[in-house]
Amino acid sequence: MKIKSLLGTLALSLGLLASPAAAEKFVVGFQPYDTISYQAIVNAELELWKKYTPAGTEIEFQPALQGTVVANNMLANKAQVGYMSVMPATILCSKPKQAEIKMVATLGMSKGTRCSLVVVRKDAPEFKSNEEVARWLDGKIIAAPKGSASDQYLRRFFEKYNVKPGEYLNQSIEVIATNFRIGKIDAASLWEPTLSRIATDVGEGTARIVADGSACDNPDLGILNMRADFVKNHRDVAKGYLRAELEAQRYMLDPANWENVINMVSKYATGIPKNVLWYSIYGLVPSDSSDPVREWKNFYFGDRENANIVEVAPFLFKSKIISMEKLPDGTVDDTLAREVFKEAGYAPASPDAALGVIKGAKAADCPFKN
């Protein structure tokens, strides 16, 4: 019995030694209810990452309702890669004692038509100028998800036009949408696609867009962030993921794929009609805009993206949201992104956008009907 037991133990040990090593698993945090994460969904659905990361790599795409949630998970090393707008990304990168985070690529940028918009209740007056909007906002109940890019936009709008709200509430995008429906708030700022869902252009019509980012020179920038230790210890995975991200962005830019993109996104952004999802990224917002460019995708950081990042930290510092006026040196590091772009053999599409631009279409051009 002892010999049999010994042989059994030996066989088990040899079996364990011969078994393959456990696969490396990494988590990508994204926001299904935010257009800056749509390419993460394309990446997940088409499994592009499997083409470019080492064999045995496992990636879990983990949804969250706000960039701050993704940021907190990255600080705790519960996620190694994260999709978010410039404000939560800046807050995240301002905490090097908790974790060193790198801004490694861009997700898209607009002049302020994604999450830098003021929406008001449907029975608000018609306004002829941003100044009229501002004066109406005085004393009103206004909401935004605090710590988000929409919060940054409203703070800048308040500062420029000397707006003094009656109350400025911290509310999630779902609560804001509900409160517009039941008449509990007067105005808010939030992001796509929930913005289009409640607005008059293609949505419920419980709110109306009255100002965008151009009102206070507040562009929208999406940033792909990675933990520095992830990039250092798993460079091949980080680079492979960026290669997949590049392909996902190119896929999104091609009008031939627009319907497929929305069909994929609708699996994650449940409860939002496909025509709203389509309009949230491919529609002309505001609908009376004279500038057809909805968003440009540069992939790596250009002068315009870097300038936006540089101005956010001082603003957050002044607002006492972060404790430093300037992000640590080396925070913006698109070395891998530029390497990936070059190796892919792509030439810059234009001086403004390395990959290309999305030109907004009219709501009537949407292939999905409500």
Short mmCIF file of C-alpha atoms in Angstrom, two decimals:
data_model
loop_
_atom_site.label_atom_id
_atom_site.label_comp_id
_atom_site.label_asym_id
_atom_site.label_seq_id
_atom_site.Cartn_x
_atom_site.Cartn_y
_atom_site.Cartn_z
CA MET A 1 0.00 0.00 0.00
CA LYS A 2 2.82 2.37 0.84
CA ILE A 3 4.54 1.66 -2.50
CA LYS A 4 1.28 2.23 -4.41
CA SER A 5 0.69 5.44 -2.50
CA LEU A 6 4.22 6.62 -3.24
CA LEU A 7 3.87 5.79 -6.93
CA GLY A 8 0.52 7.60 -7.06
CA THR A 9 1.99 10.66 -5.46
CA LEU A 10 4.95 10.57 -7.85
CA ALA A 11 2.66 10.24 -10.88
CA LEU A 12 0.55 13.15 -9.67
CA SER A 13 3.64 15.28 -9.18
CA LEU A 14 4.96 14.46 -12.64
CA GLY A 15 1.55 15.22 -14.10
CA LEU A 16 1.53 18.62 -12.47
CA LEU A 17 5.01 19.35 -13.73
CA ALA A 18 4.03 18.36 -17.24
CA SER A 19 0.81 20.43 -17.29
CA PRO A 20 0.91 23.73 -19.18
CA ALA A 21 1.45 26.94 -17.23
CA ALA A 22 -1.63 28.88 -16.26
CA ALA A 23 -2.62 31.42 -18.89
CA GLU A 24 -1.97 35.08 -18.16
CA LYS A 25 -5.23 36.93 -17.59
CA PHE A 26 -5.70 40.69 -17.82
CA VAL A 27 -8.71 42.94 -17.37
CA VAL A 28 -9.78 45.77 -19.65
CA GLY A 29 -12.19 48.25 -18.06
CA PHE A 30 -14.57 50.03 -20.42
CA GLN A 31 -17.89 51.89 -20.45
CA PRO A 32 -20.55 50.40 -22.73
CA TYR A 33 -22.63 53.56 -22.24
CA ASP A 34 -19.91 55.84 -23.58
CA THR A 35 -18.87 56.24 -27.20
CA ILE A 36 -15.15 56.30 -26.30
CA SER A 37 -15.51 52.61 -25.42
CA TYR A 38 -17.30 51.47 -28.56
CA GLN A 39 -14.02 50.24 -30.05
CA ALA A 40 -13.43 48.11 -26.95
CA ILE A 41 -16.70 46.36 -27.79
CA VAL A 42 -15.61 45.92 -31.42
CA ASN A 43 -12.32 44.49 -30.17
CA ALA A 44 -14.12 42.07 -27.85
CA GLU A 45 -16.74 40.97 -30.36
CA LEU A 46 -14.34 40.46 -33.27
CA GLU A 47 -11.69 39.06 -30.90
CA LEU A 48 -9.07 41.21 -32.57
CA TRP A 49 -6.85 41.01 -29.50
CA LYS A 50 -6.37 37.27 -30.06
CA LYS A 51 -4.62 38.01 -33.36
CA TYR A 52 -1.95 40.18 -31.78
CA THR A 53 -1.34 39.06 -28.18
CA PRO A 54 0.84 36.06 -27.26
CA ALA A 55 -0.73 32.60 -27.26
CA GLY A 56 -2.21 31.77 -23.87
CA THR A 57 -3.15 35.37 -23.09
CA GLU A 58 -6.62 35.83 -21.61
CA ILE A 59 -8.38 39.18 -21.62
CA GLU A 60 -11.60 39.95 -19.77
CA PHE A 61 -13.56 43.00 -20.89
CA GLN A 62 -15.15 44.39 -17.74
CA PRO A 63 -17.98 46.95 -18.13
CA ALA A 64 -18.50 49.95 -15.83
CA LEU A 65 -20.94 52.84 -15.86
CA GLN A 66 -18.38 55.61 -15.35
CA GLY A 67 -14.71 56.28 -15.98
CA THR A 68 -14.08 56.83 -12.28
CA VAL A 69 -15.08 53.20 -11.62
CA VAL A 70 -12.58 52.00 -14.22
CA ALA A 71 -9.96 54.30 -12.69
CA ASN A 72 -10.50 52.93 -9.18
CA ASN A 73 -10.17 49.37 -10.48
CA MET A 74 -6.90 50.27 -12.16
CA LEU A 75 -5.54 51.81 -8.96
CA ALA A 76 -6.38 48.57 -7.13
CA ASN A 77 -4.85 46.47 -9.95
CA LYS A 78 -8.23 44.93 -10.64
CA ALA A 79 -7.85 46.19 -14.21
CA GLN A 80 -4.68 46.77 -16.18
CA VAL A 81 -6.15 48.66 -19.14
CA GLY A 82 -8.86 51.33 -19.01
CA TYR A 83 -10.97 53.44 -21.36
CA MET A 84 -11.99 56.86 -20.06
CA SER A 85 -12.20 60.55 -20.89
CA VAL A 86 -9.44 63.01 -20.10
CA MET A 87 -10.80 64.17 -16.73
CA PRO A 88 -11.00 60.80 -14.92
CA ALA A 89 -7.77 59.82 -16.71
CA THR A 90 -6.03 62.89 -15.30
CA ILE A 91 -7.39 62.20 -11.81
CA LEU A 92 -6.21 58.59 -12.13
CA CYS A 93 -2.71 59.58 -13.23
CA SER A 94 -2.39 62.13 -10.41
CA LYS A 95 -2.03 59.35 -7.81
CA PRO A 96 1.43 57.85 -8.48
CA LYS A 97 1.83 56.76 -4.85
CA GLN A 98 -1.10 54.37 -5.33
CA ALA A 99 -0.19 53.24 -8.83
CA GLU A 100 1.78 54.57 -11.78
CA ILE A 101 -0.51 54.89 -14.78
CA LYS A 102 0.42 55.76 -18.36
CA MET A 103 -1.71 57.46 -21.01
CA VAL A 104 -0.74 55.30 -23.98
CA ALA A 105 -3.13 56.14 -26.84
CA THR A 106 -6.09 58.28 -27.81
CA LEU A 107 -9.61 56.96 -28.33
CA GLY A 108 -11.01 59.90 -30.25
CA MET A 109 -11.51 63.62 -29.82
CA SER A 110 -14.16 66.17 -30.72
CA LYS A 111 -14.71 69.89 -30.31
CA GLY A 112 -17.18 69.09 -27.55
CA THR A 113 -20.02 67.05 -29.03
CA ARG A 114 -19.72 63.86 -27.02
CA CYS A 115 -19.83 64.81 -23.35
CA SER A 116 -19.36 68.59 -23.36
CA LEU A 117 -22.94 69.68 -23.84
CA VAL A 118 -25.58 71.45 -21.77
CA VAL A 119 -29.02 69.87 -21.88
CA VAL A 120 -32.08 71.55 -20.38
CA ARG A 121 -35.59 70.38 -19.63
CA LYS A 122 -37.89 70.23 -22.63
CA ASP A 123 -40.03 73.22 -21.62
CA ALA A 124 -37.07 75.57 -21.22
CA PRO A 125 -37.12 78.74 -23.38
CA GLU A 126 -35.47 78.93 -26.78
CA PHE A 127 -32.07 80.58 -26.34
CA LYS A 128 -30.32 82.82 -28.86
CA SER A 129 -26.88 82.74 -27.26
CA ASN A 130 -24.73 80.99 -24.68
CA GLU A 131 -25.11 84.05 -22.47
CA GLU A 132 -28.89 83.57 -22.47
CA VAL A 133 -28.39 79.92 -21.53
CA ALA A 134 -26.10 80.96 -18.69
CA ARG A 135 -28.53 83.50 -17.23
CA TRP A 136 -31.36 80.98 -17.32
CA LEU A 137 -29.16 78.48 -15.47
CA ASP A 138 -28.72 80.90 -12.54
CA GLY A 139 -30.54 79.49 -9.52
CA LYS A 140 -31.51 76.27 -11.31
CA ILE A 141 -31.03 72.66 -10.24
CA ILE A 142 -28.19 71.27 -12.36
CA ALA A 143 -26.57 67.83 -12.30
CA ALA A 144 -23.56 65.94 -13.65
CA PRO A 145 -21.61 62.83 -12.69
CA LYS A 146 -18.88 64.41 -10.57
CA GLY A 147 -15.33 63.56 -11.61
CA SER A 148 -16.35 63.06 -15.23
CA ALA A 149 -15.58 65.04 -18.38
CA SER A 150 -19.14 66.38 -18.26
CA ASP A 151 -18.44 67.73 -14.77
CA GLN A 152 -15.31 69.43 -16.07
CA TYR A 153 -17.29 70.99 -18.90
CA LEU A 154 -19.98 72.41 -16.61
CA ARG A 155 -17.40 73.80 -14.20
CA ARG A 156 -15.72 75.61 -17.07
CA PHE A 157 -19.07 76.81 -18.40
CA PHE A 158 -20.02 78.10 -14.93
CA GLU A 159 -16.68 79.86 -14.59
CA LYS A 160 -16.71 81.52 -18.00
CA TYR A 161 -20.30 82.76 -17.81
CA ASN A 162 -20.42 83.33 -14.04
CA VAL A 163 -23.28 80.87 -13.55
CA LYS A 164 -24.53 80.44 -10.00
CA PRO A 165 -26.68 77.30 -9.81
CA GLY A 166 -29.23 76.92 -7.07
CA GLU A 167 -27.92 73.36 -6.64
CA TYR A 168 -25.16 71.48 -8.43
CA LEU A 169 -25.83 67.78 -7.86
CA ASN A 170 -23.64 64.71 -8.27
CA GLN A 171 -25.80 62.23 -10.17
CA SER A 172 -25.16 59.23 -12.38
CA ILE A 173 -26.24 59.25 -16.03
CA GLU A 174 -29.20 56.98 -15.24
CA VAL A 175 -30.41 59.19 -12.40
CA ILE A 176 -30.06 62.29 -14.59
CA ALA A 177 -32.13 60.65 -17.33
CA THR A 178 -34.82 59.66 -14.82
CA ASN A 179 -34.90 63.09 -13.20
CA PHE A 180 -35.44 64.78 -16.56
CA ARG A 181 -38.38 62.45 -17.17
CA ILE A 182 -40.02 63.32 -13.85
CA GLY A 183 -39.08 67.01 -13.87
CA LYS A 184 -36.72 67.04 -10.89
CA ILE A 185 -33.80 68.83 -12.55
CA ASP A 186 -33.55 71.83 -14.86
CA ALA A 187 -30.28 71.13 -16.65
CA ALA A 188 -27.36 68.75 -16.80
CA SER A 189 -24.35 67.59 -18.72
CA LEU A 190 -23.79 63.92 -19.53
CA TRP A 191 -22.34 61.89 -22.33
CA GLU A 192 -23.32 59.80 -25.28
CA PRO A 193 -25.32 57.63 -25.84
CA THR A 194 -27.55 58.53 -22.84
CA LEU A 195 -27.42 62.13 -24.04
CA SER A 196 -29.03 61.30 -27.38
CA ARG A 197 -31.42 58.92 -25.68
CA ILE A 198 -33.12 61.71 -23.72
CA ALA A 199 -32.61 64.57 -26.20
CA THR A 200 -35.04 65.78 -28.83
CA ASP A 201 -33.04 64.85 -31.96
CA VAL A 202 -33.71 61.09 -31.98
CA GLY A 203 -34.53 60.25 -28.37
CA GLU A 204 -37.31 60.63 -25.84
CA GLY A 205 -37.41 64.43 -26.04
CA THR A 206 -37.32 64.94 -22.28
CA ALA A 207 -34.30 67.25 -22.66
CA ARG A 208 -32.86 69.59 -25.27
CA ILE A 209 -29.27 70.37 -26.23
CA VAL A 210 -28.57 74.11 -25.93
CA ALA A 211 -24.75 74.39 -25.85
CA ASP A 212 -21.72 72.30 -26.75
CA GLY A 213 -18.00 72.37 -26.00
CA SER A 214 -17.37 75.35 -28.27
CA ALA A 215 -19.22 77.51 -25.72
CA CYS A 216 -16.15 77.47 -23.50
CA ASP A 217 -13.47 75.87 -25.68
CA ASN A 218 -13.84 72.50 -23.99
CA PRO A 219 -13.04 69.60 -26.34
CA ASP A 220 -13.75 65.93 -25.61
CA LEU A 221 -10.78 63.57 -25.48
CA GLY A 222 -10.86 59.84 -24.83
CA ILE A 223 -7.70 58.18 -23.49
CA LEU A 224 -6.53 54.58 -23.30
CA ASN A 225 -4.65 54.09 -20.04
CA MET A 226 -2.42 51.24 -18.91
CA ARG A 227 -0.74 50.46 -15.61
CA ALA A 228 3.00 51.09 -15.91
CA ASP A 229 3.85 47.74 -14.32
CA PHE A 230 1.65 45.98 -16.87
CA VAL A 231 3.46 47.68 -19.76
CA LYS A 232 6.85 46.92 -18.21
CA ASN A 233 6.23 43.29 -17.27
CA HIS A 234 3.99 42.33 -20.19
CA ARG A 235 5.18 44.55 -23.01
CA ASP A 236 4.23 42.04 -25.70
CA VAL A 237 0.66 41.89 -24.40
CA ALA A 238 0.41 45.69 -24.10
CA LYS A 239 1.74 46.16 -27.61
CA GLY A 240 -0.53 43.44 -29.00
CA TYR A 241 -3.54 44.99 -27.36
CA LEU A 242 -2.68 48.38 -28.87
CA ARG A 243 -2.41 46.74 -32.29
CA ALA A 244 -5.91 45.34 -31.81
CA GLU A 245 -7.15 48.77 -30.64
CA LEU A 246 -5.75 50.29 -33.82
CA GLU A 247 -7.69 47.81 -35.93
CA ALA A 248 -10.88 48.40 -33.94
CA GLN A 249 -10.65 52.17 -34.50
CA ARG A 250 -10.07 51.68 -38.22
CA TYR A 251 -13.06 49.36 -38.36
CA MET A 252 -15.26 51.98 -36.70
CA LEU A 253 -14.21 54.69 -39.13
CA ASP A 254 -15.33 52.78 -42.23
CA PRO A 255 -18.96 53.67 -43.09
CA ALA A 256 -19.37 50.16 -44.50
CA ASN A 257 -19.05 48.85 -40.93
CA TRP A 258 -21.28 51.35 -39.13
CA GLU A 259 -24.29 49.05 -38.91
CA ASN A 260 -22.14 46.18 -37.69
CA VAL A 261 -20.60 48.42 -35.03
CA ILE A 262 -24.01 49.39 -33.67
CA ASN A 263 -25.24 45.79 -33.72
CA MET A 264 -22.24 44.86 -31.58
CA VAL A 265 -22.60 47.83 -29.21
CA SER A 266 -26.31 47.11 -28.68
CA LYS A 267 -25.38 43.82 -27.00
CA TYR A 268 -23.67 45.78 -24.23
CA ALA A 269 -25.53 49.11 -24.06
CA THR A 270 -28.80 47.35 -23.37
CA GLY A 271 -32.02 49.32 -23.21
CA ILE A 272 -30.91 51.96 -25.71
CA PRO A 273 -32.47 51.81 -29.20
CA LYS A 274 -30.10 51.16 -32.08
CA ASN A 275 -31.01 54.40 -33.82
CA VAL A 276 -29.88 56.29 -30.69
CA LEU A 277 -26.64 54.29 -30.50
CA TRP A 278 -25.98 55.04 -34.17
CA TYR A 279 -26.68 58.76 -33.72
CA SER A 280 -24.50 58.90 -30.60
CA ILE A 281 -21.36 58.25 -32.63
CA TYR A 282 -22.26 58.77 -36.29
CA GLY A 283 -24.91 61.50 -36.07
CA LEU A 284 -24.53 65.28 -36.35
CA VAL A 285 -24.69 66.64 -32.79
CA PRO A 286 -26.01 69.24 -32.21
CA SER A 287 -28.29 68.60 -35.18
CA ASP A 288 -27.98 72.20 -36.39
CA SER A 289 -24.17 72.24 -36.25
CA SER A 290 -22.35 73.81 -39.19
CA ASP A 291 -19.29 71.61 -38.60
CA PRO A 292 -19.83 68.07 -39.90
CA VAL A 293 -16.83 66.56 -38.10
CA ARG A 294 -18.20 64.61 -35.16
CA GLU A 295 -14.93 63.11 -34.02
CA TRP A 296 -11.34 62.63 -35.16
CA LYS A 297 -9.19 59.62 -34.34
CA ASN A 298 -5.48 60.21 -34.09
CA PHE A 299 -4.52 57.03 -32.14
CA TYR A 300 -1.28 58.50 -30.80
CA PHE A 301 -0.99 61.92 -29.14
CA GLY A 302 -0.66 64.97 -31.39
CA ASP A 303 -0.30 68.63 -30.49
CA ARG A 304 -4.06 69.07 -30.05
CA GLU A 305 -4.42 66.11 -27.70
CA ASN A 306 -1.35 67.04 -25.67
CA ALA A 307 -2.56 70.62 -25.30
CA ASN A 308 -5.88 69.39 -23.93
CA ILE A 309 -4.19 67.13 -21.38
CA VAL A 310 -1.85 69.89 -20.21
CA GLU A 311 -4.70 72.27 -19.42
CA VAL A 312 -6.83 69.77 -17.47
CA ALA A 313 -4.53 69.21 -14.47
CA PRO A 314 -4.29 72.91 -13.49
CA PHE A 315 -8.06 73.21 -13.79
CA LEU A 316 -8.61 70.19 -11.51
CA PHE A 317 -5.98 71.48 -9.09
CA LYS A 318 -7.67 74.87 -8.92
CA SER A 319 -10.98 73.11 -8.27
CA LYS A 320 -9.26 71.11 -5.46
CA ILE A 321 -10.05 67.80 -7.15
CA ILE A 322 -6.40 66.72 -7.44
CA SER A 323 -3.35 67.66 -5.35
CA MET A 324 -0.91 68.44 -8.15
CA GLU A 325 -0.91 71.16 -10.77
CA LYS A 326 1.05 69.10 -13.28
CA LEU A 327 1.02 65.37 -13.99
CA PRO A 328 4.26 63.44 -13.35
CA ASP A 329 6.77 63.56 -16.18
CA GLY A 330 6.32 60.67 -18.57
CA THR A 331 2.62 60.19 -17.85
CA VAL A 332 1.79 60.64 -21.52
CA ASP A 333 3.74 57.87 -23.23
CA ASP A 334 2.58 56.84 -26.68
CA THR A 335 5.84 55.09 -27.58
CA LEU A 336 4.09 51.77 -28.14
CA ALA A 337 1.20 53.37 -30.02
CA ARG A 338 3.55 55.07 -32.46
CA GLU A 339 5.53 51.87 -32.83
CA VAL A 340 2.36 49.91 -33.56
CA PHE A 341 1.12 52.50 -36.05
CA LYS A 342 4.43 52.46 -37.93
CA GLU A 343 4.70 48.68 -37.99
CA ALA A 344 1.14 48.40 -39.28
CA GLY A 345 2.31 50.33 -42.34
CA TYR A 346 -0.31 53.07 -42.13
CA ALA A 347 0.35 56.59 -43.31
CA PRO A 348 -1.33 59.49 -41.49
CA ALA A 349 -4.73 60.15 -43.06
CA SER A 350 -4.40 63.91 -42.60
CA PRO A 351 -2.52 66.48 -40.49
CA ASP A 352 -5.52 66.60 -38.13
CA ALA A 353 -6.14 62.89 -37.67
CA ALA A 354 -3.72 60.02 -38.24
CA LEU A 355 -6.51 57.48 -38.73
CA GLY A 356 -9.38 59.63 -39.97
CA VAL A 357 -12.53 61.49 -38.97
CA ILE A 358 -16.19 60.68 -38.47
CA LYS A 359 -18.43 63.15 -40.24
CA GLY A 360 -21.80 63.36 -38.57
CA ALA A 361 -24.85 62.39 -40.61
CA LYS A 362 -28.43 63.59 -40.31
CA ALA A 363 -30.82 61.57 -38.19
CA ALA A 364 -32.81 60.76 -41.33
CA ASP A 365 -29.78 58.89 -42.70
CA CYS A 366 -29.80 56.39 -39.84
CA PRO A 367 -30.33 52.81 -41.12
CA PHE A 368 -32.10 51.88 -37.88
CA LYS A 369 -35.65 53.00 -37.27
CA ASN A 370 -37.00 53.61 -33.80
#
